[in-house]
Coordinates of C-alpha atoms in Angstrom, one line a residue:
M1 CA 102.0 93.2 127.7
T2 CA 102.4 94.5 131.2
S3 CA 99.2 94.4 133.3
E4 CA 95.8 92.8 133.4
L5 CA 94.5 95.7 135.4
R6 CA 95.2 98.3 132.7
D7 CA 94.4 98.3 129.0
E8 CA 97.5 97.9 126.8
C9 CA 97.8 98.0 123.1
R10 CA 100.9 97.5 120.9
V11 CA 100.7 98.1 117.2
T12 CA 103.3 97.3 114.5
V13 CA 103.1 98.7 111.0
D14 CA 105.4 97.4 108.3
G15 CA 105.7 99.5 105.2
V16 CA 105.2 103.2 106.1
A17 CA 106.6 106.5 104.7
P18 CA 109.0 108.4 106.9
S19 CA 106.5 111.2 107.0
L20 CA 104.0 108.9 108.8
I21 CA 106.6 108.2 111.5
R22 CA 107.1 111.9 112.1
M23 CA 103.3 112.4 112.3
L24 CA 102.9 109.5 114.8
R25 CA 105.7 110.8 116.9
N26 CA 104.2 114.3 116.8
A27 CA 100.8 112.8 117.9
A28 CA 102.6 110.9 120.7
D29 CA 104.1 114.2 121.9
I30 CA 100.7 115.9 121.8
A31 CA 99.2 113.0 123.9
T32 CA 102.0 113.1 126.4
G33 CA 101.7 116.9 126.7
A34 CA 98.0 116.4 127.5
G35 CA 98.9 114.0 130.3
R36 CA 97.9 110.8 128.5
N37 CA 99.8 107.5 128.0
W38 CA 98.0 106.7 124.8
V39 CA 97.5 108.2 121.3
G40 CA 94.0 108.7 120.1
I41 CA 92.5 109.8 116.8
E42 CA 92.2 113.3 118.2
D43 CA 96.0 113.5 118.6
I44 CA 96.3 112.3 115.0
Y45 CA 94.0 115.1 113.8
V46 CA 96.0 117.7 115.7
A47 CA 99.3 116.3 114.4
L48 CA 98.0 116.3 110.8
T49 CA 97.0 120.0 111.0
S50 CA 100.1 121.2 112.8
D51 CA 102.4 123.7 111.1
E52 CA 105.2 121.1 111.2
L53 CA 103.2 118.7 109.1
A54 CA 101.4 121.1 106.9
P55 CA 99.2 119.7 104.1
M56 CA 100.8 119.0 100.8
W57 CA 98.8 121.9 99.3
W58 CA 95.9 124.1 100.2
P59 CA 93.6 126.3 98.1
R60 CA 94.2 130.1 98.3
E61 CA 92.3 133.2 97.3
G62 CA 93.4 134.4 93.9
K63 CA 96.7 132.3 93.9
E64 CA 97.8 128.9 92.9
P65 CA 97.5 126.3 95.7
I66 CA 100.5 125.8 98.1
V67 CA 102.5 122.8 96.9
K68 CA 104.6 120.8 99.3
G69 CA 107.1 118.2 98.3
R70 CA 108.3 119.4 95.0
R71 CA 112.0 119.8 94.2
G72 CA 113.6 122.7 95.9
G73 CA 110.9 123.0 98.6
I74 CA 108.5 125.8 99.1
A75 CA 109.8 129.4 99.0
H76 CA 108.5 131.6 101.8
S77 CA 106.9 134.0 99.3
E78 CA 104.8 131.0 98.0
L79 CA 103.2 130.7 101.5
E80 CA 101.7 134.2 101.3
G81 CA 98.0 134.8 100.6
E82 CA 94.9 133.9 102.4
T83 CA 93.9 130.2 102.4
V84 CA 90.3 129.3 101.5
P85 CA 88.2 127.9 104.4
L86 CA 86.8 124.5 103.5
S87 CA 83.7 122.6 104.6
Y88 CA 84.3 119.1 106.0
S89 CA 83.2 117.5 102.8
A90 CA 85.5 119.8 100.8
F91 CA 88.4 118.9 103.1
Q92 CA 87.6 115.2 102.5
R93 CA 87.7 115.7 98.7
L94 CA 91.0 117.7 99.1
T95 CA 92.6 114.9 101.1
R96 CA 91.7 112.3 98.5
E97 CA 93.4 114.5 95.9
W98 CA 96.6 114.3 97.9
L99 CA 96.8 110.5 97.5
P100 CA 99.7 109.6 95.2
G101 CA 99.4 107.0 92.5
P102 CA 101.3 103.7 92.4
T103 CA 105.0 103.8 93.2
P104 CA 106.3 100.4 92.2
K105 CA 110.0 101.2 92.6
V106 CA 109.7 103.0 95.9
G107 CA 109.2 101.5 99.3
P108 CA 108.9 97.8 100.4
T109 CA 108.3 95.0 97.9
S110 CA 105.2 93.8 99.8
P111 CA 102.0 95.6 100.8
V112 CA 101.7 97.4 104.1
T113 CA 100.6 95.3 107.1
V114 CA 99.3 96.3 110.5
S115 CA 99.3 93.9 113.5
Y116 CA 98.4 94.5 117.1
E117 CA 98.4 92.9 120.6
L118 CA 95.8 93.8 123.2
S119 CA 95.5 93.0 126.9
G120 CA 93.5 94.3 129.9
P121 CA 90.0 94.5 131.1
H122 CA 88.6 95.9 127.8
E123 CA 90.5 93.6 125.5
E124 CA 87.6 91.9 123.9
E125 CA 85.6 95.1 123.5
F126 CA 88.6 96.8 121.8
R127 CA 89.2 93.7 119.6
R128 CA 85.6 93.9 118.3
M129 CA 86.0 97.6 117.6
I130 CA 89.3 97.0 115.7
E131 CA 88.0 94.1 113.7
R132 CA 84.8 95.7 112.7
R133 CA 84.9 96.5 109.0

């Protein structure tokens, strides 16, 4: 870590999908564009809802949901139609439906891990926040 006068945080995640790397890089670009040297949850929300990283599917008025990730991709005509506005609780249910089931022959052989290093004047406060479960 570089300075005791500034808060620093380094995170390493082992075992992620390439799409998550794209999303994190998008969030980093959003933070940098806003003049910040850190990525926050708000940058993640903006990155998740950006056109580049559109949701896997979304309910639409009178049509089948938009489906992302199937073979052959999404045809432009499939994106037509008004999407259905969702309440926050409906959005939460929808995102839970996006979770894939087990993929035993895809990805790393061991479970995902997240490690971090902290330094700076708020190190202990940040550590308590991170470790709270």
